[in-house]
Amino acid sequence: FNPKNAKLFFSYFSSLFYFRIKQILILTLVLIVRLFLRFEIMSHTRNLGLKVGNNIQTAFSVTSGTRSVSALSKQLPGYYKSPFKYSCRAEIYHSGKIQSKLTLVQSYQGPTRTAVTVGDAPDKIVGPNWDNSDVYSNLKAARLESDLLEVEKLTEKLQQLCKSLDVEQPESVDVSVLVSVAELKLQAGTLLNDVQVFASCEQSTNGLNAEAKQVLARTRSLSSKLEQAIQPHTLMLRLAPHSAIQDYLTQVPAESFLVQHARKLRDTTLSLAEENIITALSLDGHSAWGHLYDAISSTLKCEVGGEVVGVAKAAGLLNSADEKVRREAYNSIQAAWRGQEEAAAGGLNSITGWRLELNKQRSAKAGRDVHFLEAALHGNHMTQATLDAMMEAVGEAKSLGQRCLRLQAKARSLTALHPADLLAPPPTLQSQDGKGRGSLQLEFEAGMDVIAEAVGSVGMEVKDFVRKAQESNWIEGGEGSARMPGAYCTSFESLRAPRVYLSSFTGSAQHVSTLAHELGHAYHSWVMRDMPLPLTRYPMNLAETASIFFETVVGDRLLTMAQSPQERMQYGWADATSAAVFLLNIPTRFDFECALYEARSEGRVLTPDDFRGMMTTAWEGRYGDTLTEMDSMFWASKLHFHLTSIQFYNFPYTFGYLFSLGVYAQQDIMGEGFKDAYVNLLRDTGSMTAEEVVMKHLGANIEEVEFWRGSIRIIEAKIDAFEQALKECGVEI
C-alpha cells in the first residue's frame, strides 16, 4: 500500500464526482428555468425576458384573455455570443393550444428593433372594441337625453337673440348680440356634437341599430333648427361693416380666421329667407341621399368562400394574401352594388344636381359664375392656383404611379394587375440566400407596438399619445355583419378626446398603415386640445398632413428594420401601393367627379351605364395598361362620392400625401427641434390658409408646381429602392 498513490486515486475520483455533480446541477437548473418560462407564458398575463447580462434581448407581453401577442426588442451588444446562435423560438399558448409562433432572428447593431418573422399566425386576427362610456353609458342614458333637451333650450334662446339682428341693415348691427350668440352657439354645438358622435359610433359598429338611427335623426333635426336659428348671426358676420367685425373679433378672437375666411363668400350669400329654406329643405332632401347610401352600404351582403358577410368585411378581404379570396371578394362587392345601382345612380344625380342648382342661385346673386370646385377649394382653405400646380405635378408623375403597379405585377409574375390586387399584400419571394418570408401579419397589439416605436422617433410625447389611445380604448376595430365600411377619426368636443374607427382589422400591412393614418388624425386633434374650439376647425387637406405623416413614419421605420432584401421588398411594397393610390387612384376620383359635374351641368340625368362608362374612362386615363380591367362600379362602391357634407373628397388626400412628404423631409434637417416645429405647424392649421401655413413653416410657395415636384422626387427615390429590393429577390425587371 502506497499512501501517495491512494491520495492520487482519491483525488481523481473526487474530481470526477464533483464534475458530474456540477453537470447534474446545471442540467437541473436549465430544466427548472425552462419549466418556469413555460409556466410564465401560459399564465394569464406575464412578461418573459431573455436576459444577456443586464440587457433584455426580448420581452414578450402575453394576454391570454384576448389572444394577443406583442414583441418588443432592445438592441443587443455586438459582442454577445448566444448558445442559441442568435436565434430562439417561443410558442405562445392560449387555452392549451399554440396560437402564434414568433422567431427572433439574428440581431444587428443599430438604433432599431430586431426583426420579428411571423410563422404560424393565428387563424383569425380581430381588432379591439372602443369604450365610449365616459361620454354616455348608452343611447338611452339620462345624460344624453338631458343634453338634447339643453340643446333645444339653447336653440330657443338663440332664436330670440337673433331676431334683433336685421340682416337687411347690417350697418346697424349690435355687436354685443353677436358676442352673446357666439357663446351660446358654442355651448349648443358642443353638446350636439357629443350626442351625434356617440350615436354615429354606435351605428358604425352596427348599421342595423334602430336606436342609433333614431338618435341620429333627432340630432339632424336639431342641427337644422340650430343652423336656422343662428342664420342671422352667420350672415351678419359676412355682411356687417368692417369696423363692426373688428369690434366683434376683439371680443371673440378665436373666431378671427374663420370669420375673415367666411367673408370671402359675401358676394354669393343669399337672403336670410333663402338661406333658411336651403337649410330646412336639405334635411330631407340633399342630406337624405347620403343617409340612404349609409343604410344601403351597411346592410349589403356579399358571399365569400361560402360565407355571407357584410360589404365592409368583404372589402377588408381585398387585403388578403390569397388571390382567390381577393377575386371572390371583389366580384361579390361588384355584384352587390350592381343590385343597388339604380339607387346609387339616383343618389349621385340628386347630390350633384342639388349643388349645381345652388351654385346657379349664388351665381345670380354674385353676378359671376360660381364654379363647382369653388366650395371645395374654400372648404380646404386653398386657391385654384394651388390645386392647378399640384395636379400638374401629379399629371407629370402618372408614369411613376404606373411604374409602381408594373413592378408589383412583375413580382407576381403577371403582365398586369387585377383591380382586386391593388391593396393586396406582397407575395412571398426568395432572396439570394434562398430564404423566403410570408406576408406581414400582426395582431393588433403588435401593430400598435410598431406604430408607437415609429412615431417615437419624432418625440416621446407622440409615442405616449399612441399608447394613451390604446390604453384608453379609443380605437374600434372589431367585427360584425352590419359594420359601416371604411375608416375614420372623430372626436368628442366636450372631452377633447378622439376616437378611431376601422371597419375591420386583419393584421395586414395595409390595415396597420390605415391604423397609423387614423391615429395621425387623432394626434392632430390631441395637440390642439388646449386651444379654443374655433381654432381647431382645420380643413381636410391639412388634416391629411398629420395622418399621412404618421403613415410615412411607420413605413420608413419598418424599412430601416429590414435585414434582408425580402424584408425591404415587403416594406417598399407599401411605398409603391401608397404612391399608386395618391398618384393614380385619387386623381382618378377627381377626374370622374369633374366629369360628373360637367355632365350634370349640361342637364343630363345619368344612368348606371353612363356612370360605368365615365368611371371606366377615368380609370383608363390614369391607370393605362397596368390593369387587366377597370373598376367600373367604383362610383357606387366608394362612399366618398356619396357624402353630402363635403364636396370633392379626393384631391385633399393627394395634397396631404405630397405635403406630408415635404414636412417629413424636414426631420433630418431640423433634428431635435423638429417635433416642436411639427406640433406648431399642426396647431396653425385651423387659423391659416394652406398657402400661409406652408410659407410660414416651410418657407415655400405651394402655388408653384416646383414645390410639388420636390415631393415627387422623394417618391421616386422610394420606388428606386423598392425596385432594387425586387431585383435582389430575383425578380426580373
XYZ file of C-alpha atoms in Angstrom:
733
model
C 0.000 0.000 0.000
C 1.380 3.335 -1.076
C -0.271 6.365 0.638
C 0.844 8.654 -2.160
C -0.941 6.522 -4.787
C -4.020 6.312 -2.624
C -4.116 10.081 -2.329
C -3.891 10.480 -6.091
C -6.578 7.837 -6.597
C -8.909 9.571 -4.145
C -8.256 12.997 -5.699
C -9.059 11.671 -9.186
C -12.381 10.153 -8.252
C -13.311 13.160 -6.108
C -12.783 15.474 -9.096
C -14.793 13.202 -11.357
C -17.594 13.011 -8.797
C -17.804 16.776 -8.302
C -17.682 17.323 -12.086
C -20.628 15.007 -12.565
C -22.497 16.625 -9.699
C -21.850 20.048 -11.316
C -23.197 18.805 -14.660
C -26.308 17.410 -12.979
C -26.899 20.674 -11.126
C -26.511 22.730 -14.327
C -28.899 20.483 -16.266
C -31.380 20.588 -13.387
C -31.160 24.378 -13.298
C -31.724 24.595 -17.064
C -34.763 22.332 -16.748
C -36.185 24.435 -13.916
C -35.681 27.647 -15.908
C -37.387 26.158 -18.971
C -40.346 24.944 -16.900
C -40.567 28.332 -15.215
C -40.565 30.185 -18.537
C -43.231 27.858 -19.936
C -45.347 28.472 -16.846
C -44.880 32.212 -17.219
C -46.004 32.188 -20.859
C -49.093 30.128 -20.039
C -50.073 32.484 -17.213
C -52.880 34.957 -17.816
C -50.580 37.980 -18.073
C -46.819 37.684 -17.791
C -43.622 39.247 -19.091
C -40.867 36.990 -20.375
C -37.320 38.291 -20.773
C -34.266 36.509 -22.112
C -31.501 38.373 -20.325
C -27.964 38.904 -21.523
C -26.121 40.408 -18.597
C -28.178 43.476 -17.764
C -29.610 43.739 -21.290
C -33.013 42.401 -22.173
C -32.835 40.661 -25.533
C -36.547 40.184 -25.996
C -39.631 40.838 -23.926
C -42.987 39.288 -24.645
C -46.257 40.507 -23.222
C -48.911 37.825 -23.462
C -52.546 38.326 -22.574
C -54.454 35.055 -22.710
C -57.926 36.536 -22.481
C -57.632 38.405 -25.767
C -55.226 36.058 -27.548
C -52.814 38.911 -28.039
C -49.106 38.781 -28.540
C -46.714 41.717 -28.745
C -42.971 41.675 -29.157
C -40.527 44.421 -28.254
C -36.773 44.024 -28.611
C -33.923 46.177 -27.448
C -30.564 46.431 -29.161
C -28.099 43.682 -28.291
C -24.408 44.305 -27.693
C -22.388 43.293 -30.721
C -20.103 41.013 -28.677
C -22.887 38.799 -27.350
C -22.460 35.126 -28.210
C -25.703 33.264 -27.731
C -25.844 29.499 -27.058
C -28.898 29.655 -29.337
C -26.701 31.027 -32.165
C -28.615 34.325 -32.361
C -31.936 32.536 -32.739
C -34.602 31.334 -30.384
C -38.216 30.283 -30.766
C -41.103 30.903 -28.439
C -44.538 29.345 -28.674
C -47.398 31.393 -27.276
C -50.158 29.339 -25.719
C -53.805 30.049 -25.116
C -56.254 27.504 -23.751
C -53.622 24.812 -24.150
C -53.156 25.413 -27.887
C -50.358 27.046 -29.816
C -51.741 30.357 -31.089
C -48.667 32.011 -32.526
C -45.044 31.237 -33.198
C -42.504 34.032 -33.222
C -38.959 33.536 -34.424
C -36.406 36.104 -33.343
C -33.689 36.195 -35.956
C -30.120 37.402 -35.603
C -29.854 40.859 -34.135
C -27.758 43.615 -35.656
C -26.207 46.817 -34.431
C -28.267 49.922 -34.970
C -30.999 52.011 -33.391
C -33.782 49.670 -34.483
C -35.542 46.588 -33.205
C -34.598 43.050 -34.065
C -36.773 41.689 -36.825
C -39.725 39.507 -35.962
C -40.876 36.999 -38.529
C -44.399 35.706 -38.193
C -44.538 31.998 -38.763
C -47.852 30.349 -37.981
C -50.055 33.324 -37.168
C -53.480 32.913 -35.563
C -56.244 31.841 -37.904
C -58.158 34.995 -37.101
C -56.965 38.458 -36.122
C -59.520 40.957 -34.845
C -59.062 44.480 -33.554
C -60.354 45.854 -30.242
C -63.665 47.462 -29.366
C -63.752 51.062 -28.230
C -65.232 52.252 -24.956
C -67.315 55.434 -25.147
C -68.932 55.050 -21.741
C -67.037 58.085 -20.460
C -69.382 60.152 -22.628
C -72.695 58.269 -22.338
C -73.437 54.826 -20.919
C -75.817 54.005 -23.775
C -78.232 55.569 -26.265
C -80.962 55.761 -23.628
C -78.780 57.372 -20.975
C -80.448 60.116 -18.941
C -77.474 62.394 -19.545
C -77.806 62.016 -23.305
C -81.476 62.967 -23.155
C -80.651 65.872 -20.858
C -78.049 67.161 -23.323
C -80.526 67.049 -26.199
C -83.117 68.939 -24.153
C -80.467 71.524 -23.285
C -79.711 71.953 -26.997
C -83.410 72.620 -27.608
C -83.446 75.289 -24.873
C -80.283 76.927 -26.168
C -81.714 76.933 -29.696
C -84.808 78.787 -28.469
C -82.620 81.370 -26.718
C -80.524 81.805 -29.853
C -83.626 82.223 -31.961
C -84.871 85.023 -29.727
C -81.480 86.734 -29.663
C -81.073 86.576 -33.431
C -84.440 88.214 -34.037
C -82.785 91.514 -33.174
C -80.251 91.075 -35.984
C -81.555 92.735 -39.144
C -79.581 91.213 -41.999
C -81.148 93.699 -44.414
C -79.456 96.515 -42.473
C -76.067 95.102 -41.447
C -74.660 98.558 -40.714
C -76.944 98.785 -37.650
C -75.670 95.569 -36.048
C -75.413 95.318 -32.254
C -72.016 93.718 -31.644
C -72.946 92.688 -28.085
C -75.692 90.482 -29.512
C -73.202 88.876 -31.903
C -70.913 88.062 -28.968
C -73.756 86.570 -26.884
C -74.870 84.416 -29.789
C -71.322 83.147 -30.300
C -71.117 81.961 -26.696
C -74.465 80.156 -26.726
C -73.822 78.712 -30.172
C -70.590 77.123 -28.943
C -72.363 75.547 -25.971
C -75.152 74.114 -28.102
C -72.781 72.883 -30.789
C -70.563 71.081 -28.284
C -73.484 69.230 -26.694
C -74.957 68.322 -30.055
C -71.569 67.098 -31.262
C -71.219 64.695 -28.345
C -74.599 63.087 -28.966
C -74.123 62.938 -32.735
C -70.639 61.400 -32.475
C -71.768 58.863 -29.869
C -74.729 57.734 -31.987
C -72.592 57.636 -35.124
C -70.078 55.417 -33.345
C -72.882 53.078 -32.337
C -74.247 52.955 -35.873
C -70.788 52.373 -37.357
C -70.413 49.116 -35.457
C -73.975 48.071 -36.258
C -75.759 49.671 -39.175
C -78.986 47.948 -38.095
C -79.052 49.675 -34.698
C -82.547 51.208 -34.653
C -81.883 53.298 -31.542
C -78.801 54.850 -33.133
C -80.777 55.715 -36.232
C -83.482 57.397 -34.146
C -80.977 59.432 -32.151
C -79.129 60.477 -35.302
C -82.397 61.521 -36.935
C -83.127 63.639 -33.885
C -79.652 65.238 -33.918
C -80.027 66.065 -37.611
C -83.344 67.754 -36.925
C -81.884 69.716 -34.012
C -78.857 70.651 -36.103
C -81.106 72.012 -38.837
C -83.131 74.038 -36.317
C -79.969 75.337 -34.679
C -78.488 76.363 -38.020
C -81.683 78.192 -38.971
C -81.829 79.902 -35.570
C -78.292 81.294 -35.899
C -78.525 82.033 -39.620
C -78.910 85.808 -38.991
C -75.685 85.670 -36.965
C -73.885 83.725 -39.701
C -74.983 86.139 -42.410
C -74.304 89.201 -40.302
C -70.694 88.121 -39.797
C -70.348 88.039 -43.580
C -72.208 91.258 -44.355
C -71.564 93.611 -41.420
C -69.220 96.595 -41.873
C -65.526 96.018 -41.327
C -65.477 98.193 -38.180
C -68.229 96.129 -36.528
C -66.435 92.881 -37.359
C -63.185 94.181 -35.906
C -65.023 95.074 -32.686
C -66.551 91.575 -32.596
C -63.236 89.813 -33.160
C -61.618 91.834 -30.399
C -64.087 90.156 -28.030
C -64.105 86.737 -29.746
C -60.527 86.479 -31.089
C -60.691 82.699 -31.561
C -63.078 83.200 -34.486
C -60.842 85.644 -36.320
C -59.662 83.383 -39.134
C -62.988 81.622 -39.689
C -64.901 84.892 -39.869
C -62.419 86.537 -42.225
C -62.385 83.440 -44.411
C -66.190 83.242 -44.490
C -66.403 86.911 -45.541
C -64.759 85.922 -48.826
C -68.188 84.490 -49.739
C -70.055 87.752 -49.162
C -70.967 88.167 -52.791
C -72.564 84.699 -53.058
C -74.612 84.974 -49.864
C -78.374 84.817 -50.433
C -81.084 86.451 -48.364
C -81.883 85.196 -44.861
C -85.155 83.635 -46.054
C -83.434 81.850 -48.937
C -80.561 80.532 -46.801
C -83.058 79.245 -44.221
C -85.104 77.481 -46.900
C -81.954 75.774 -48.187
C -81.071 74.602 -44.685
C -84.583 73.347 -43.957
C -85.025 71.521 -47.253
C -81.598 69.852 -47.137
C -82.590 67.800 -44.077
C -84.969 65.553 -46.016
C -83.610 66.461 -49.436
C -79.907 66.790 -50.159
C -78.629 65.168 -46.943
C -81.132 62.329 -47.122
C -79.334 60.814 -50.120
C -76.207 60.369 -48.051
C -78.179 58.713 -45.260
C -79.797 56.377 -47.777
C -76.378 55.361 -49.061
C -75.228 54.625 -45.487
C -78.299 52.483 -44.905
C -77.723 50.515 -48.107
C -73.981 50.017 -47.621
C -74.345 48.814 -44.031
C -76.907 46.155 -44.970
C -75.495 44.910 -48.297
C -74.453 41.267 -48.216
C -71.636 39.515 -50.065
C -70.761 35.841 -50.295
C -67.085 34.979 -49.966
C -65.848 31.428 -49.503
C -69.352 30.174 -48.873
C -69.859 32.674 -46.041
C -72.311 35.558 -46.199
C -70.660 38.731 -44.905
C -71.280 42.465 -44.936
C -69.773 44.625 -47.649
C -67.340 46.150 -45.116
C -65.897 42.756 -44.239
C -65.755 41.784 -47.900
C -63.812 44.971 -48.627
C -61.377 44.027 -45.859
C -60.694 40.746 -47.679
C -59.217 42.708 -50.575
C -56.145 42.835 -48.317
C -55.950 39.043 -48.219
C -52.765 37.297 -49.326
C -54.944 34.670 -51.044
C -55.609 35.699 -54.651
C -58.712 33.507 -54.833
C -60.203 35.180 -51.754
C -59.446 38.642 -53.153
C -61.066 37.894 -56.510
C -64.115 36.383 -54.873
C -64.476 39.346 -52.530
C -64.064 41.825 -55.395
C -66.610 40.077 -57.620
C -69.045 39.780 -54.721
C -68.792 43.525 -53.974
C -69.320 44.304 -57.649
C -72.407 42.088 -57.767
C -73.812 43.542 -54.541
C -73.593 47.107 -55.840
C -74.972 46.160 -59.233
C -78.063 45.091 -57.347
C -78.303 48.611 -55.904
C -77.050 50.559 -58.920
C -80.323 52.396 -59.569
C -80.411 53.728 -56.009
C -76.708 54.670 -56.161
C -77.174 56.415 -59.518
C -80.244 58.255 -58.254
C -78.309 59.445 -55.240
C -75.362 60.777 -57.240
C -77.628 62.527 -59.748
C -79.536 64.210 -56.933
C -76.499 65.193 -54.855
C -74.728 66.841 -57.788
C -77.960 68.321 -59.126
C -78.703 69.984 -55.778
C -75.242 71.545 -55.601
C -75.306 72.787 -59.187
C -78.710 74.394 -58.715
C -77.479 76.082 -55.549
C -74.460 77.376 -57.481
C -76.814 78.867 -60.089
C -78.650 80.808 -57.401
C -75.397 82.049 -55.876
C -74.035 82.942 -59.328
C -77.089 85.103 -59.981
C -76.585 86.872 -56.665
C -72.842 87.425 -57.222
C -73.110 88.370 -60.862
C -70.401 85.870 -61.744
C -70.081 82.149 -62.395
C -69.688 80.032 -59.246
C -67.677 77.007 -60.364
C -68.431 73.557 -58.934
C -64.910 73.435 -57.425
C -65.272 76.721 -55.566
C -66.939 75.313 -52.457
C -64.349 72.535 -52.161
C -61.447 74.961 -52.532
C -62.916 77.362 -49.995
C -63.554 74.494 -47.585
C -59.937 73.398 -47.894
C -58.603 76.929 -47.379
C -56.665 76.814 -50.644
C -56.612 78.572 -54.007
C -57.325 77.328 -57.506
C -53.697 78.120 -58.362
C -52.506 75.682 -55.695
C -54.804 72.936 -56.983
C -53.674 73.534 -60.565
C -49.989 73.400 -59.603
C -50.452 70.187 -57.632
C -52.478 68.452 -60.355
C -49.893 69.459 -62.960
C -47.162 67.751 -60.938
C -49.406 64.726 -60.380
C -50.077 64.514 -64.112
C -46.342 64.540 -64.763
C -45.940 61.732 -62.223
C -48.545 59.436 -63.821
C -45.789 57.258 -65.257
C -44.273 56.950 -61.777
C -47.562 55.641 -60.385
C -47.864 53.215 -63.283
C -44.281 52.090 -62.695
C -45.271 51.082 -59.156
C -48.021 48.814 -60.442
C -45.828 47.299 -63.141
C -43.196 46.421 -60.542
C -45.839 44.815 -58.344
C -47.154 42.863 -61.325
C -43.650 41.558 -62.132
C -43.270 40.459 -58.525
C -46.400 38.331 -59.019
C -45.165 37.080 -62.398
C -48.003 38.938 -64.122
C -48.078 41.330 -67.049
C -50.760 43.468 -65.376
C -52.634 43.544 -62.075
C -56.327 42.969 -61.496
C -58.219 45.662 -59.502
C -58.535 43.112 -56.697
C -54.721 43.133 -56.393
C -54.304 46.858 -55.789
C -54.402 46.637 -51.983
C -53.058 43.093 -51.673
C -50.007 42.338 -49.521
C -46.730 41.437 -51.231
C -46.071 37.873 -52.368
C -43.509 35.600 -50.752
C -40.248 35.907 -52.672
C -36.907 34.135 -52.374
C -33.937 36.347 -51.637
C -30.465 35.484 -52.859
C -29.823 33.417 -49.736
C -32.702 31.187 -50.812
C -34.925 32.143 -47.903
C -38.465 33.390 -48.256
C -40.789 35.163 -45.922
C -44.561 35.275 -45.753
C -46.673 38.406 -45.799
C -46.559 40.634 -42.741
C -49.424 39.890 -40.388
C -49.557 41.441 -36.943
C -52.044 41.162 -34.146
C -53.436 44.486 -33.017
C -51.095 44.917 -30.054
C -48.050 44.153 -32.205
C -49.277 46.622 -34.827
C -49.630 49.291 -32.158
C -46.093 48.492 -30.986
C -44.762 49.152 -34.471
C -46.659 52.437 -34.757
C -45.667 53.637 -31.287
C -41.984 52.854 -31.824
C -42.026 54.509 -35.248
C -43.640 57.796 -34.241
C -41.498 57.792 -31.128
C -38.651 58.826 -33.424
C -40.421 62.187 -33.715
C -40.705 62.586 -29.959
C -41.650 60.643 -26.834
C -44.843 62.684 -26.495
C -46.023 61.336 -29.839
C -45.311 57.768 -28.752
C -47.057 58.390 -25.421
C -50.150 59.570 -27.260
C -50.357 56.335 -29.270
C -50.097 54.361 -26.047
C -52.761 56.508 -24.435
C -55.138 55.920 -27.344
C -54.629 52.191 -26.936
C -54.903 52.121 -23.156
C -57.942 54.429 -23.151
C -59.821 52.149 -25.573
C -60.274 54.916 -28.131
C -59.902 52.514 -31.072
C -62.564 50.325 -32.673
C -61.501 47.504 -34.983
C -63.822 44.632 -34.123
C -66.033 42.586 -36.385
C -69.714 42.316 -37.247
C -72.002 41.617 -40.181
C -73.511 45.118 -40.358
C -70.485 47.356 -39.828
C -70.114 50.559 -41.801
C -67.326 50.295 -44.411
C -64.199 52.418 -44.259
C -62.138 54.063 -41.541
C -62.312 57.446 -39.838
C -61.285 59.531 -36.859
C -63.777 61.591 -34.881
C -63.751 63.403 -31.562
C -65.957 64.249 -28.582
C -65.651 68.011 -28.261
C -66.595 68.240 -24.586
C -63.786 65.860 -23.585
C -61.439 66.797 -26.458
C -60.904 63.052 -26.819
C -60.518 61.449 -30.268
C -61.862 58.107 -31.454
C -60.597 55.895 -34.301
C -62.808 53.516 -36.293
C -61.678 50.698 -38.588
C -64.353 48.637 -40.309
C -62.031 45.648 -39.949
C -58.536 44.799 -38.758
C -56.885 41.653 -40.092
C -53.308 42.473 -39.197
C -52.215 43.107 -42.778
C -49.637 45.760 -43.606
C -52.411 47.790 -45.252
C -54.531 47.717 -42.102
C -51.570 48.665 -39.908
C -50.959 51.570 -42.288
C -54.638 52.591 -42.114
C -54.488 52.422 -38.320
C -51.426 54.692 -38.359
C -53.250 57.062 -40.731
C -56.248 57.468 -38.430
C -54.026 57.791 -35.348
C -52.317 60.648 -37.174
C -55.681 62.406 -37.381
C -56.239 61.698 -33.694
C -52.850 63.126 -32.760
C -53.617 66.264 -34.764
C -56.714 66.959 -32.689
C -54.909 65.940 -29.491
C -52.174 68.575 -29.824
C -54.912 71.200 -30.211
C -56.937 70.107 -27.173
C -55.969 73.191 -25.141
C -56.988 75.607 -27.902
C -60.411 77.274 -28.298
C -62.647 75.105 -30.469
C -62.937 77.631 -33.334
C -59.156 77.449 -33.794
C -59.308 73.662 -34.229
C -61.542 73.712 -37.339
C -58.822 72.722 -39.777
C -59.657 71.711 -43.377
C -59.384 68.241 -44.872
C -56.238 68.816 -46.920
C -54.262 69.979 -43.887
C -55.869 67.260 -41.784
C -54.386 64.694 -44.154
C -50.956 66.130 -43.454
C -50.841 64.599 -39.967
C -52.447 61.300 -40.957
C -50.224 60.614 -43.945
C -47.199 61.828 -41.966
C -47.876 59.003 -39.486
C -48.203 56.530 -42.361
C -44.875 57.681 -43.810
C -43.038 57.497 -40.490
C -44.316 53.972 -39.836
C -43.445 52.807 -43.341
C -39.931 54.203 -43.156
C -39.429 52.783 -39.676
C -40.299 49.306 -40.908
C -37.935 49.766 -43.819
C -34.992 50.623 -41.550
C -35.706 47.460 -39.551
C -35.394 45.276 -42.653
C -32.444 42.876 -42.545
C -32.853 41.249 -45.945
C -33.854 42.183 -49.496
C -37.086 40.288 -48.961
C -37.979 42.449 -45.955
C -37.015 45.619 -47.814
C -39.255 44.467 -50.633
C -42.155 43.994 -48.231
C -41.900 47.450 -46.742
C -41.106 49.031 -50.100
C -44.285 47.396 -51.354
C -46.261 49.661 -49.042
C -44.494 52.699 -50.529
C -45.419 51.543 -54.030
C -49.032 50.954 -53.012
C -49.298 54.413 -51.447
C -47.743 56.076 -54.477
C -50.204 54.301 -56.788
C -53.142 55.349 -54.602
C -52.213 59.025 -54.376
C -50.790 59.471 -57.871
C -53.362 57.351 -59.734
C -56.431 56.380 -57.724
C -57.147 59.711 -56.046
C -56.657 61.646 -59.320
C -58.978 59.107 -60.983
C -61.677 60.001 -58.465
C -61.074 63.692 -59.128
C -61.323 63.184 -62.902
C -64.554 61.223 -62.534
C -66.163 63.778 -60.244
C -65.228 66.656 -62.565
C -66.731 64.747 -65.494
C -69.849 64.062 -63.423
C -70.415 67.746 -62.627
C -69.762 68.750 -66.216
C -72.309 66.201 -67.486
C -74.928 67.269 -64.929
C -74.239 70.930 -65.778
C -75.400 70.100 -69.302
C -78.706 68.881 -67.899
C -78.016 65.167 -68.352
C -79.544 62.653 -65.928
C -77.066 59.801 -65.864
C -77.934 56.111 -65.908
C -75.930 53.318 -64.266
C -74.473 52.558 -67.706
C -73.393 56.207 -68.003
C -71.706 56.063 -64.633
C -69.918 52.833 -65.512
C -68.681 54.328 -68.757
C -67.471 57.532 -67.107
C -65.694 55.613 -64.354
C -64.033 53.269 -66.832
C -62.793 56.263 -68.831
C -61.402 57.885 -65.676
C -59.572 54.695 -64.668
C -58.137 54.182 -68.142
C -56.916 57.775 -68.238
C -54.738 57.297 -65.153
C -54.010 53.558 -64.982
C -53.429 52.935 -68.686
C -52.453 49.323 -69.412
C -51.339 48.490 -65.861
C -54.637 46.716 -65.085
C -56.392 43.804 -66.768
C -59.729 45.555 -66.294
C -61.109 48.759 -64.782
C -63.301 49.018 -61.693
C -66.441 50.223 -63.445
C -68.562 50.084 -60.254
C -66.225 52.268 -58.201
C -68.710 55.145 -58.473
C -71.168 53.096 -56.414
C -68.858 51.247 -54.012
C -66.828 54.313 -52.960
C -68.502 56.094 -50.066
C -66.733 59.403 -50.708
C -68.768 60.189 -53.838
C -71.986 59.983 -51.806
C -71.048 62.277 -48.921
C -73.330 65.301 -48.777
C -71.429 67.357 -46.210
C -68.179 67.523 -48.226
C -67.559 68.045 -51.928
C -64.641 66.533 -53.847
C -63.488 64.254 -51.071
C -60.427 63.257 -53.093
C -57.761 65.817 -54.061
C -57.118 66.801 -50.411
C -55.710 63.288 -49.901
C -53.043 63.775 -52.563
C -52.373 67.267 -51.167
C -51.803 65.763 -47.722
C -49.637 62.955 -49.106
C -47.293 65.217 -51.054
C -47.243 67.927 -48.392
C -46.516 65.429 -45.599
C -43.519 64.103 -47.549
C -42.179 67.637 -47.690
C -42.747 68.043 -43.954
C -41.204 64.640 -43.201
C -38.072 65.569 -45.147
C -37.520 68.395 -42.636
C -36.988 65.909 -39.796
C -33.392 65.113 -40.752
C -32.681 68.777 -41.428
C -34.082 70.119 -38.148
C -33.047 67.274 -35.842
C -34.228 67.601 -32.245
C -36.146 70.770 -32.983
C -38.416 69.021 -35.464
C -41.040 67.781 -33.006
C -41.864 71.240 -31.675
C -41.878 72.693 -35.184
C -44.185 69.896 -36.361
C -46.624 70.437 -33.499
C -46.630 74.200 -34.132
C -47.447 73.565 -37.776
C -50.398 71.348 -36.801
C -51.663 73.922 -34.311
C -51.709 76.591 -37.039
C -53.833 74.547 -39.472
C -57.096 75.955 -38.122
C -56.076 79.597 -38.280
C -54.341 79.987 -41.654
C -54.853 79.184 -45.303
C -52.892 76.274 -46.718
C -50.655 78.707 -48.565
C -49.940 80.648 -45.362
C -49.183 77.535 -43.304
C -46.644 76.244 -45.820
C -44.999 79.628 -46.275
C -44.682 80.153 -42.514
C -43.343 76.721 -41.601
C -41.539 75.603 -44.773
C -40.858 78.901 -46.498
C -42.316 77.558 -49.756
C -44.930 78.680 -52.262
C -47.391 75.856 -52.983
C -48.931 77.767 -55.874
C -45.783 76.878 -57.805
C -45.517 73.433 -59.379
C -41.887 73.022 -58.311
C -42.937 72.618 -54.675
C -44.945 69.539 -55.587
C -42.232 68.193 -57.867
C -39.931 68.141 -54.851
C -42.229 65.664 -53.127
C -42.474 63.600 -56.314
C -38.681 63.245 -56.283
C -38.881 61.806 -52.759
C -41.361 59.203 -54.023
C -39.076 58.346 -56.956
C -36.238 57.582 -54.541
C -38.512 55.267 -52.547
C -39.585 53.392 -55.673
C -35.965 53.096 -56.841
C -35.173 51.354 -53.543
C -38.225 49.124 -53.967
C -37.118 48.101 -57.456
C -33.613 47.320 -56.219
C -35.029 45.094 -53.470
C -37.116 43.237 -56.056
C -34.017 42.635 -58.168
C -32.154 41.276 -55.148
C -35.067 38.927 -54.585
C -34.621 37.558 -58.080
C -37.437 39.403 -59.832
C -36.619 40.140 -63.454
C -37.335 43.799 -64.127
